[in-house]
CSV table of N, CA, C and O in Angstrom, one decimal:
chain,number,residue,atom,x,y,z
A,1498,MET,N,12.1,-11.5,6.8
A,1498,MET,CA,11.9,-10.2,6.2
A,1498,MET,C,10.9,-10.4,5.0
A,1498,MET,O,11.2,-11.3,4.1
A,1499,PRO,N,9.8,-9.7,4.9
A,1499,PRO,CA,8.9,-9.8,3.8
A,1499,PRO,C,9.6,-9.4,2.5
A,1499,PRO,O,10.5,-8.5,2.5
A,1500,PHE,N,9.2,-10.0,1.4
A,1500,PHE,CA,9.8,-9.6,0.1
A,1500,PHE,C,8.7,-9.7,-1.0
A,1500,PHE,O,7.7,-10.3,-0.8
A,1501,VAL,N,9.1,-9.1,-2.1
A,1501,VAL,CA,8.2,-9.1,-3.3
A,1501,VAL,C,8.9,-9.7,-4.4
A,1501,VAL,O,10.1,-9.5,-4.6
A,1502,ILE,N,8.2,-10.5,-5.2
A,1502,ILE,CA,8.7,-11.1,-6.4
A,1502,ILE,C,8.3,-10.2,-7.6
A,1502,ILE,O,7.1,-9.9,-7.8
A,1503,THR,N,9.2,-9.6,-8.3
A,1503,THR,CA,8.9,-8.7,-9.4
A,1503,THR,C,8.5,-9.5,-10.6
A,1503,THR,O,8.7,-10.7,-10.7
A,1504,GLN,N,8.0,-8.8,-11.6
A,1504,GLN,CA,7.6,-9.5,-12.9
A,1504,GLN,C,8.8,-10.2,-13.5
A,1504,GLN,O,8.6,-11.2,-14.2
A,1505,ASP,N,10.0,-9.7,-13.3
A,1505,ASP,CA,11.1,-10.4,-13.9
A,1505,ASP,C,11.7,-11.5,-12.9
A,1505,ASP,O,12.8,-11.9,-13.1
A,1506,LYS,N,10.9,-11.9,-11.9
A,1506,LYS,CA,11.2,-13.0,-11.0
A,1506,LYS,C,12.3,-12.7,-10.1
A,1506,LYS,O,13.0,-13.6,-9.6
A,1507,ARG,N,12.6,-11.4,-9.8
A,1507,ARG,CA,13.6,-11.1,-8.7
A,1507,ARG,C,12.9,-10.9,-7.4
A,1507,ARG,O,11.8,-10.4,-7.3
A,1508,ALA,N,13.5,-11.3,-6.3
A,1508,ALA,CA,13.0,-11.1,-5.0
A,1508,ALA,C,13.6,-9.9,-4.4
A,1508,ALA,O,14.8,-9.7,-4.3
A,1509,LEU,N,12.7,-8.9,-4.1
A,1509,LEU,CA,13.2,-7.6,-3.5
A,1509,LEU,C,12.6,-7.5,-2.1
A,1509,LEU,O,11.4,-7.7,-1.9
A,1510,PRO,N,13.4,-7.2,-1.1
A,1510,PRO,CA,12.9,-6.9,0.3
A,1510,PRO,C,11.8,-5.8,0.2
A,1510,PRO,O,12.0,-4.8,-0.5
A,1511,LEU,N,10.7,-6.0,0.9
A,1511,LEU,CA,9.7,-5.0,0.9
A,1511,LEU,C,10.2,-3.6,1.2
A,1511,LEU,O,9.8,-2.7,0.5
A,1512,ARG,N,11.1,-3.4,2.1
A,1512,ARG,CA,11.6,-2.1,2.5
A,1512,ARG,C,12.4,-1.5,1.4
A,1512,ARG,O,12.6,-0.3,1.4
A,1513,ASP,N,12.8,-2.2,0.4
A,1513,ASP,CA,13.6,-1.7,-0.7
A,1513,ASP,C,12.8,-1.3,-1.9
A,1513,ASP,O,13.4,-0.8,-2.9
A,1514,ILE,N,11.5,-1.6,-1.9
A,1514,ILE,CA,10.7,-1.3,-3.1
A,1514,ILE,C,10.4,0.2,-3.2
A,1514,ILE,O,9.9,0.8,-2.2
A,1515,VAL,N,10.6,0.7,-4.3
A,1515,VAL,CA,10.2,2.1,-4.6
A,1515,VAL,C,8.8,2.1,-5.1
A,1515,VAL,O,7.9,2.8,-4.6
A,1516,SER,N,8.5,1.3,-6.1
A,1516,SER,CA,7.1,1.1,-6.6
A,1516,SER,C,7.1,-0.1,-7.5
A,1516,SER,O,8.1,-0.6,-8.0
A,1517,LEU,N,5.8,-0.6,-7.6
A,1517,LEU,CA,5.5,-1.7,-8.5
A,1517,LEU,C,4.5,-1.2,-9.5
A,1517,LEU,O,3.6,-0.5,-9.1
A,1518,ARG,N,4.7,-1.4,-10.8
A,1518,ARG,CA,3.8,-0.9,-11.8
A,1518,ARG,C,3.1,-2.1,-12.5
A,1518,ARG,O,3.8,-3.1,-12.8
A,1519,LYS,N,1.9,-1.9,-12.9
A,1519,LYS,CA,1.1,-2.9,-13.6
A,1519,LYS,C,0.2,-2.2,-14.6
A,1519,LYS,O,-0.5,-1.2,-14.2
A,1520,LYS,N,0.2,-2.6,-15.8
A,1520,LYS,CA,-0.8,-2.0,-16.7
A,1520,LYS,C,-2.1,-2.7,-16.5
A,1520,LYS,O,-2.3,-3.9,-16.5
A,1521,MET,N,-3.2,-1.9,-16.3
A,1521,MET,CA,-4.5,-2.4,-16.2
A,1521,MET,C,-5.3,-1.8,-17.4
A,1521,MET,O,-5.9,-0.7,-17.3
A,1522,GLY,N,-5.3,-2.4,-18.5
A,1522,GLY,CA,-5.9,-1.9,-19.7
A,1522,GLY,C,-5.1,-0.7,-20.1
A,1522,GLY,O,-3.9,-0.7,-20.3
A,1523,GLU,N,-5.7,0.5,-20.1
A,1523,GLU,CA,-5.0,1.7,-20.5
A,1523,GLU,C,-4.6,2.5,-19.3
A,1523,GLU,O,-4.1,3.6,-19.4
A,1524,ILE,N,-4.9,2.0,-18.1
A,1524,ILE,CA,-4.6,2.8,-16.9
A,1524,ILE,C,-3.3,2.2,-16.2
A,1524,ILE,O,-3.2,1.0,-16.0
A,1525,ASP,N,-2.5,3.1,-15.8
A,1525,ASP,CA,-1.2,2.7,-15.1
A,1525,ASP,C,-1.4,2.7,-13.6
A,1525,ASP,O,-1.7,3.7,-13.0
A,1526,LEU,N,-1.3,1.5,-13.0
A,1526,LEU,CA,-1.4,1.3,-11.6
A,1526,LEU,C,0.0,1.3,-11.0
A,1526,LEU,O,0.8,0.5,-11.4
A,1527,CYS,N,0.2,2.1,-9.9
A,1527,CYS,CA,1.4,2.2,-9.2
A,1527,CYS,C,1.2,1.9,-7.8
A,1527,CYS,O,0.4,2.6,-7.2
A,1528,VAL,N,1.9,0.9,-7.2
A,1528,VAL,CA,1.8,0.6,-5.8
A,1528,VAL,C,3.1,1.0,-5.2
A,1528,VAL,O,4.2,0.5,-5.6
A,1529,SER,N,3.1,1.8,-4.2
A,1529,SER,CA,4.4,2.2,-3.5
A,1529,SER,C,4.1,2.6,-2.1
A,1529,SER,O,3.0,2.6,-1.6
A,1530,PHE,N,5.2,2.8,-1.3
A,1530,PHE,CA,5.0,3.2,0.0
A,1530,PHE,C,4.4,4.6,0.0
A,1530,PHE,O,4.8,5.4,-0.8
A,1531,ALA,N,3.4,4.8,0.9
A,1531,ALA,CA,2.8,6.1,1.0
A,1531,ALA,C,3.8,7.1,1.7
A,1531,ALA,O,4.7,6.7,2.4
A,1532,GLU,N,3.7,8.3,1.3
A,1532,GLU,CA,4.6,9.4,1.8
A,1532,GLU,C,3.7,10.4,2.5
A,1532,GLU,O,2.5,10.4,2.5
A,1533,MET,N,4.4,11.3,3.2
A,1533,MET,CA,3.7,12.4,4.0
A,1533,MET,C,2.8,13.2,3.1
A,1533,MET,O,1.7,13.6,3.6
A,1534,HIS,N,3.1,13.4,1.9
A,1534,HIS,CA,2.1,14.2,1.0
A,1534,HIS,C,0.8,13.4,0.7
A,1534,HIS,O,-0.1,14.0,0.3
A,1535,ASP,N,0.8,12.1,1.1
A,1535,ASP,CA,-0.5,11.3,1.0
A,1535,ASP,C,-1.3,11.4,2.2
A,1535,ASP,O,-2.4,10.8,2.3
A,1536,LEU,N,-0.8,12.1,3.3
A,1536,LEU,CA,-1.5,12.1,4.6
A,1536,LEU,C,-2.9,12.5,4.5
A,1536,LEU,O,-3.8,11.8,5.1
A,1537,GLY,N,-3.3,13.6,3.9
A,1537,GLY,CA,-4.7,14.0,3.8
A,1537,GLY,C,-5.6,13.0,3.3
A,1537,GLY,O,-6.7,12.7,3.8
A,1538,TRP,N,-5.2,12.4,2.2
A,1538,TRP,CA,-6.0,11.3,1.5
A,1538,TRP,C,-6.2,10.1,2.5
A,1538,TRP,O,-7.3,9.6,2.6
A,1539,ILE,N,-5.1,9.7,3.1
A,1539,ILE,CA,-5.2,8.6,4.0
A,1539,ILE,C,-6.0,8.9,5.3
A,1539,ILE,O,-6.9,8.1,5.7
A,1540,VAL,N,-5.9,10.1,5.9
A,1540,VAL,CA,-6.7,10.4,7.0
A,1540,VAL,C,-8.2,10.4,6.7
A,1540,VAL,O,-9.0,9.9,7.4
A,1541,LYS,N,-8.5,10.9,5.5
A,1541,LYS,CA,-9.9,10.9,5.0
A,1541,LYS,C,-10.5,9.5,4.9
A,1541,LYS,O,-11.6,9.2,5.2
A,1542,ASN,N,-9.6,8.5,4.4
A,1542,ASN,CA,-10.1,7.2,4.0
A,1542,ASN,C,-9.8,6.1,5.1
A,1542,ASN,O,-10.2,5.0,4.9
A,1543,ASP,N,-9.0,6.5,6.1
A,1543,ASP,CA,-8.7,5.5,7.2
A,1543,ASP,C,-9.1,6.2,8.5
A,1543,ASP,O,-8.2,6.6,9.3
A,1544,PRO,N,-10.4,6.3,8.8
A,1544,PRO,CA,-10.7,7.0,10.1
A,1544,PRO,C,-10.6,6.2,11.3
A,1544,PRO,O,-11.0,6.6,12.4
A,1545,HIS,N,-10.1,5.0,11.2
A,1545,HIS,CA,-10.1,4.0,12.3
A,1545,HIS,C,-9.0,4.3,13.3
A,1545,HIS,O,-9.0,3.7,14.4
A,1546,ILE,N,-8.0,5.0,13.0
A,1546,ILE,CA,-6.9,5.3,13.9
A,1546,ILE,C,-6.6,6.9,13.9
A,1546,ILE,O,-6.9,7.5,12.9
A,1547,PRO,N,-6.0,7.4,14.9
A,1547,PRO,CA,-5.8,8.9,15.0
A,1547,PRO,C,-4.7,9.3,14.0
A,1547,PRO,O,-3.9,8.5,13.6
A,1548,LYS,N,-4.8,10.6,13.6
A,1548,LYS,CA,-3.9,11.1,12.6
A,1548,LYS,C,-2.4,11.0,13.1
A,1548,LYS,O,-1.6,10.7,12.3
A,1549,GLU,N,-2.2,11.1,14.4
A,1549,GLU,CA,-0.8,11.0,14.9
A,1549,GLU,C,-0.3,9.6,14.6
A,1549,GLU,O,0.9,9.4,14.3
A,1550,MET,N,-1.1,8.6,14.8
A,1550,MET,CA,-0.7,7.2,14.5
A,1550,MET,C,-0.4,7.0,13.0
A,1550,MET,O,0.5,6.3,12.6
A,1551,ILE,N,-1.3,7.6,12.2
A,1551,ILE,CA,-1.1,7.5,10.7
A,1551,ILE,C,0.3,8.1,10.4
A,1551,ILE,O,1.0,7.5,9.6
A,1552,GLU,N,0.6,9.3,10.9
A,1552,GLU,CA,1.9,9.9,10.7
A,1552,GLU,C,3.0,9.0,11.1
A,1552,GLU,O,4.0,8.8,10.3
A,1553,ARG,N,2.9,8.3,12.2
A,1553,ARG,CA,4.0,7.4,12.7
A,1553,ARG,C,4.1,6.3,11.7
A,1553,ARG,O,5.2,5.9,11.4
A,1554,LYS,N,3.0,5.7,11.3
A,1554,LYS,CA,3.0,4.6,10.4
A,1554,LYS,C,3.6,5.0,9.0
A,1554,LYS,O,4.3,4.2,8.3
A,1555,LEU,N,3.3,6.2,8.6
A,1555,LEU,CA,3.9,6.7,7.3
A,1555,LEU,C,5.4,6.8,7.4
A,1555,LEU,O,6.2,6.4,6.5
A,1556,ARG,N,5.9,7.3,8.6
A,1556,ARG,CA,7.4,7.4,8.8
A,1556,ARG,C,8.0,6.0,8.8
A,1556,ARG,O,9.1,5.8,8.4
A,1557,ALA,N,7.3,5.0,9.4
A,1557,ALA,CA,7.8,3.7,9.5
A,1557,ALA,C,7.6,2.9,8.2
A,1557,ALA,O,7.9,1.7,8.1
A,1558,GLN,N,7.0,3.5,7.2
A,1558,GLN,CA,6.7,2.8,5.9
A,1558,GLN,C,5.8,1.6,6.1
A,1558,GLN,O,6.0,0.5,5.6
A,1559,GLU,N,4.7,1.9,6.8
A,1559,GLU,CA,3.7,0.8,7.1
A,1559,GLU,C,2.4,1.1,6.4
A,1559,GLU,O,1.3,0.6,6.8
A,1560,TYR,N,2.4,1.8,5.3
A,1560,TYR,CA,1.3,2.0,4.4
A,1560,TYR,C,1.8,1.9,3.0
A,1560,TYR,O,2.9,2.4,2.7
A,1561,LEU,N,1.0,1.1,2.2
A,1561,LEU,CA,1.3,1.2,0.7
A,1561,LEU,C,0.1,1.9,0.1
A,1561,LEU,O,-1.1,1.8,0.7
A,1562,ILE,N,0.3,2.6,-0.9
A,1562,ILE,CA,-0.8,3.3,-1.6
A,1562,ILE,C,-0.8,2.9,-3.1
A,1562,ILE,O,0.2,2.8,-3.7
A,1563,ALA,N,-2.0,2.7,-3.6
A,1563,ALA,CA,-2.2,2.4,-5.0
A,1563,ALA,C,-2.7,3.7,-5.7
A,1563,ALA,O,-3.6,4.3,-5.2
A,1564,LYS,N,-2.0,4.0,-6.8
A,1564,LYS,CA,-2.4,5.2,-7.6
A,1564,LYS,C,-2.7,4.8,-9.0
A,1564,LYS,O,-1.9,4.0,-9.6
A,1565,LEU,N,-3.8,5.3,-9.5
A,1565,LEU,CA,-4.1,5.1,-11.0
A,1565,LEU,C,-3.9,6.5,-11.6
A,1565,LEU,O,-4.4,7.5,-11.2
A,1566,SER,N,-3.0,6.5,-12.6
A,1566,SER,CA,-2.6,7.7,-13.3
A,1566,SER,C,-2.3,8.8,-12.3
A,1566,SER,O,-2.7,10.0,-12.5
A,1567,GLY,N,-1.6,8.4,-11.2
A,1567,GLY,CA,-1.1,9.4,-10.3
A,1567,GLY,C,-2.1,9.8,-9.2
A,1567,GLY,O,-1.7,10.5,-8.2
A,1568,GLU,N,-3.3,9.3,-9.2
A,1568,GLU,CA,-4.3,9.7,-8.2
A,1568,GLU,C,-4.5,8.5,-7.3
A,1568,GLU,O,-4.7,7.4,-7.7
A,1569,PRO,N,-4.5,8.7,-6.0
A,1569,PRO,CA,-4.7,7.6,-5.0
A,1569,PRO,C,-6.1,7.0,-5.1
A,1569,PRO,O,-7.1,7.7,-5.2
A,1570,VAL,N,-6.2,5.7,-5.1
A,1570,VAL,CA,-7.5,5.0,-5.2
A,1570,VAL,C,-7.6,3.9,-4.2
A,1570,VAL,O,-8.6,3.3,-4.0
A,1571,GLY,N,-6.5,3.5,-3.5
A,1571,GLY,CA,-6.6,2.5,-2.4
A,1571,GLY,C,-5.3,2.5,-1.6
A,1571,GLY,O,-4.3,3.1,-2.0
A,1572,CYS,N,-5.4,1.8,-0.4
A,1572,CYS,CA,-4.2,1.7,0.4
A,1572,CYS,C,-4.3,0.5,1.2
A,1572,CYS,O,-5.4,-0.2,1.4
A,1573,ILE,N,-3.2,0.1,1.8
A,1573,ILE,CA,-3.1,-1.0,2.7
A,1573,ILE,C,-2.3,-0.6,3.9
A,1573,ILE,O,-1.3,0.1,3.7
A,1574,ARG,N,-2.8,-0.8,5.1
A,1574,ARG,CA,-2.1,-0.5,6.3
A,1574,ARG,C,-1.6,-1.8,6.9
A,1574,ARG,O,-2.4,-2.7,7.0
A,1575,PHE,N,-0.4,-1.9,7.3
A,1575,PHE,CA,0.1,-3.2,7.8
A,1575,PHE,C,1.0,-2.9,9.0
A,1575,PHE,O,1.4,-1.8,9.3
A,1576,GLY,N,1.3,-4.0,9.7
A,1576,GLY,CA,2.2,-3.9,10.9
A,1576,GLY,C,3.1,-5.1,10.9
A,1576,GLY,O,3.0,-6.0,10.0
A,1577,LEU,N,4.0,-5.1,11.8
A,1577,LEU,CA,5.0,-6.2,12.0
A,1577,LEU,C,4.9,-6.8,13.4
A,1577,LEU,O,5.0,-6.0,14.4
A,1578,LEU,N,4.6,-8.1,13.5
A,1578,LEU,CA,4.7,-8.8,14.8
A,1578,LEU,C,6.1,-9.2,15.0
A,1578,LEU,O,6.8,-9.8,14.1
A,1579,TRP,N,6.6,-8.9,16.2
A,1579,TRP,CA,8.0,-9.3,16.6
A,1579,TRP,C,9.0,-8.8,15.6
A,1579,TRP,O,10.0,-9.4,15.3
A,1580,SER,N,8.7,-7.7,14.9
A,1580,SER,CA,9.6,-7.0,13.9
A,1580,SER,C,9.9,-7.9,12.7
A,1580,SER,O,10.8,-7.6,12.0
A,1581,MET,N,9.1,-8.9,12.5
A,1581,MET,CA,9.4,-9.8,11.3
A,1581,MET,C,8.2,-10.4,10.6
A,1581,MET,O,8.3,-10.8,9.5
A,1582,ILE,N,7.1,-10.5,11.2
A,1582,ILE,CA,5.9,-11.1,10.6
A,1582,ILE,C,4.9,-10.0,10.2
A,1582,ILE,O,4.4,-9.3,11.1
A,1583,THR,N,4.7,-9.9,8.9
A,1583,THR,CA,3.8,-8.8,8.4
A,1583,THR,C,2.4,-9.3,8.6
A,1583,THR,O,2.0,-10.4,8.3
A,1584,PHE,N,1.5,-8.4,9.0
A,1584,PHE,CA,0.1,-8.6,9.1
A,1584,PHE,C,-0.6,-7.4,8.6
A,1584,PHE,O,-0.2,-6.3,8.7
A,1585,ILE,N,-1.8,-7.7,8.0
A,1585,ILE,CA,-2.6,-6.6,7.4
A,1585,ILE,C,-3.6,-6.1,8.4
A,1585,ILE,O,-4.3,-6.8,9.0
A,1586,GLU,N,-3.6,-4.8,8.6
A,1586,GLU,CA,-4.5,-4.1,9.5
A,1586,GLU,C,-5.7,-3.5,8.7
A,1586,GLU,O,-6.8,-3.5,9.3
A,1587,LEU,N,-5.5,-3.1,7.5
A,1587,LEU,CA,-6.6,-2.5,6.7
A,1587,LEU,C,-6.3,-2.6,5.2
A,1587,LEU,O,-5.1,-2.4,4.8
A,1588,ILE,N,-7.3,-2.9,4.4
A,1588,ILE,CA,-7.2,-2.7,3.0
A,1588,ILE,C,-8.4,-1.9,2.6
A,1588,ILE,O,-9.5,-2.1,3.0
A,1589,TRP,N,-8.2,-0.8,1.8
A,1589,TRP,CA,-9.2,0.1,1.4
A,1589,TRP,C,-9.0,0.5,0.0
A,1589,TRP,O,-8.0,0.9,-0.4
A,1590,VAL,N,-10.1,0.3,-0.8
A,1590,VAL,CA,-10.1,0.7,-2.2
A,1590,VAL,C,-11.4,1.5,-2.5
A,1590,VAL,O,-12.5,1.1,-2.0
A,1591,GLU,N,-11.3,2.6,-3.1
A,1591,GLU,CA,-12.5,3.4,-3.4
A,1591,GLU,C,-13.5,2.6,-4.2
A,1591,GLU,O,-13.2,1.8,-5.0
A,1592,GLY,N,-14.8,2.7,-3.8
A,1592,GLY,CA,-15.9,1.9,-4.3
A,1592,GLY,C,-16.0,1.7,-5.8
A,1592,GLY,O,-16.2,0.6,-6.3
A,1593,HIS,N,-15.8,2.8,-6.5
A,1593,HIS,CA,-16.0,2.7,-8.0
A,1593,HIS,C,-14.8,2.1,-8.6
A,1593,HIS,O,-14.7,1.9,-9.9
A,1594,PHE,N,-13.7,1.7,-7.9
A,1594,PHE,CA,-12.6,1.0,-8.4
A,1594,PHE,C,-12.6,-0.5,-7.9
A,1594,PHE,O,-11.6,-1.2,-8.1
A,1595,HIS,N,-13.6,-0.9,-7.2
A,1595,HIS,CA,-13.7,-2.3,-6.8
A,1595,HIS,C,-13.7,-3.3,-8.0
A,1595,HIS,O,-14.1,-2.9,-9.1
A,1596,ARG,N,-13.2,-4.5,-7.8
A,1596,ARG,CA,-13.2,-5.6,-8.8
A,1596,ARG,C,-12.3,-5.2,-10.0
A,1596,ARG,O,-12.6,-5.7,-11.1
A,1597,ARG,N,-11.3,-4.5,-9.8
A,1597,ARG,CA,-10.3,-4.2,-10.9
A,1597,ARG,C,-8.9,-4.7,-10.5
A,1597,ARG,O,-8.0,-4.4,-11.2
A,1598,GLY,N,-8.8,-5.5,-9.4
A,1598,GLY,CA,-7.5,-6.1,-9.0
A,1598,GLY,C,-6.6,-5.2,-8.2
A,1598,GLY,O,-5.5,-5.5,-7.9
A,1599,ILE,N,-7.1,-4.0,-7.8
A,1599,ILE,CA,-6.3,-3.1,-7.0
A,1599,ILE,C,-6.0,-3.6,-5.7
A,1599,ILE,O,-4.8,-3.6,-5.2
A,1600,GLY,N,-7.0,-4.1,-4.9
A,1600,GLY,CA,-6.7,-4.7,-3.6
A,1600,GLY,C,-5.8,-5.9,-3.7
A,1600,GLY,O,-4.9,-6.1,-2.9
A,1601,ARG,N,-5.9,-6.7,-4.8
A,1601,ARG,CA,-5.1,-7.9,-5.0
A,1601,ARG,C,-3.6,-7.4,-5.2
A,1601,ARG,O,-2.7,-8.0,-4.7
A,1602,GLU,N,-3.4,-6.3,-5.9
A,1602,GLU,CA,-2.0,-5.8,-6.2
A,1602,GLU,C,-1.4,-5.3,-4.9
A,1602,GLU,O,-0.3,-5.4,-4.6
A,1603,LEU,N,-2.3,-4.6,-4.0
A,1603,LEU,CA,-1.8,-4.2,-2.7
A,1603,LEU,C,-1.3,-5.3,-1.9
A,1603,LEU,O,-0.2,-5.3,-1.3
A,1604,VAL,N,-2.1,-6.4,-1.8
A,1604,VAL,CA,-1.7,-7.6,-1.1
A,1604,VAL,C,-0.5,-8.3,-1.6
A,1604,VAL,O,0.4,-8.6,-0.9
A,1605,ARG,N,-0.4,-8.4,-3.0
A,1605,ARG,CA,0.7,-9.0,-3.6
A,1605,ARG,C,2.0,-8.2,-3.3
A,1605,ARG,O,3.1,-8.8,-3.2
A,1606,SER,N,1.9,-6.9,-3.1
A,1606,SER,CA,3.1,-6.1,-2.8
A,1606,SER,C,3.6,-6.5,-1.4
A,1606,SER,O,4.8,-6.2,-1.1
A,1607,LEU,N,2.8,-7.1,-0.5
A,1607,LEU,CA,3.3,-7.5,0.8
A,1607,LEU,C,3.8,-8.9,0.8
A,1607,LEU,O,4.5,-9.3,1.7
A,1608,GLU,N,3.4,-9.7,-0.2
A,1608,GLU,CA,3.8,-11.2,-0.2
A,1608,GLU,C,5.3,-11.3,-0.3
A,1608,GLU,O,6.0,-10.6,-0.9
């Protein structure tokens, strides 16, 4: 079962995480499971799979979304091999937010 180590050194199973927060200067970064209300943004920025598959992956909690001050700026789509091995299918961060550690935080959320 994939898990995340929180800043206070606790191990939490990935499926139990509501959100992870990190201060990036003055901007609050929140990484959490994407929800159905994020569907439009994800469909726009992940054109590689059909909308129906995105909806299925949202229900299965196989997307994490990064938000800065409440606005989506990146996402990671992942899957599970044999229901236990996490693998990354897509990492996407808006261009003007590159090199700020957002992709790194998305990946860390899966470790």
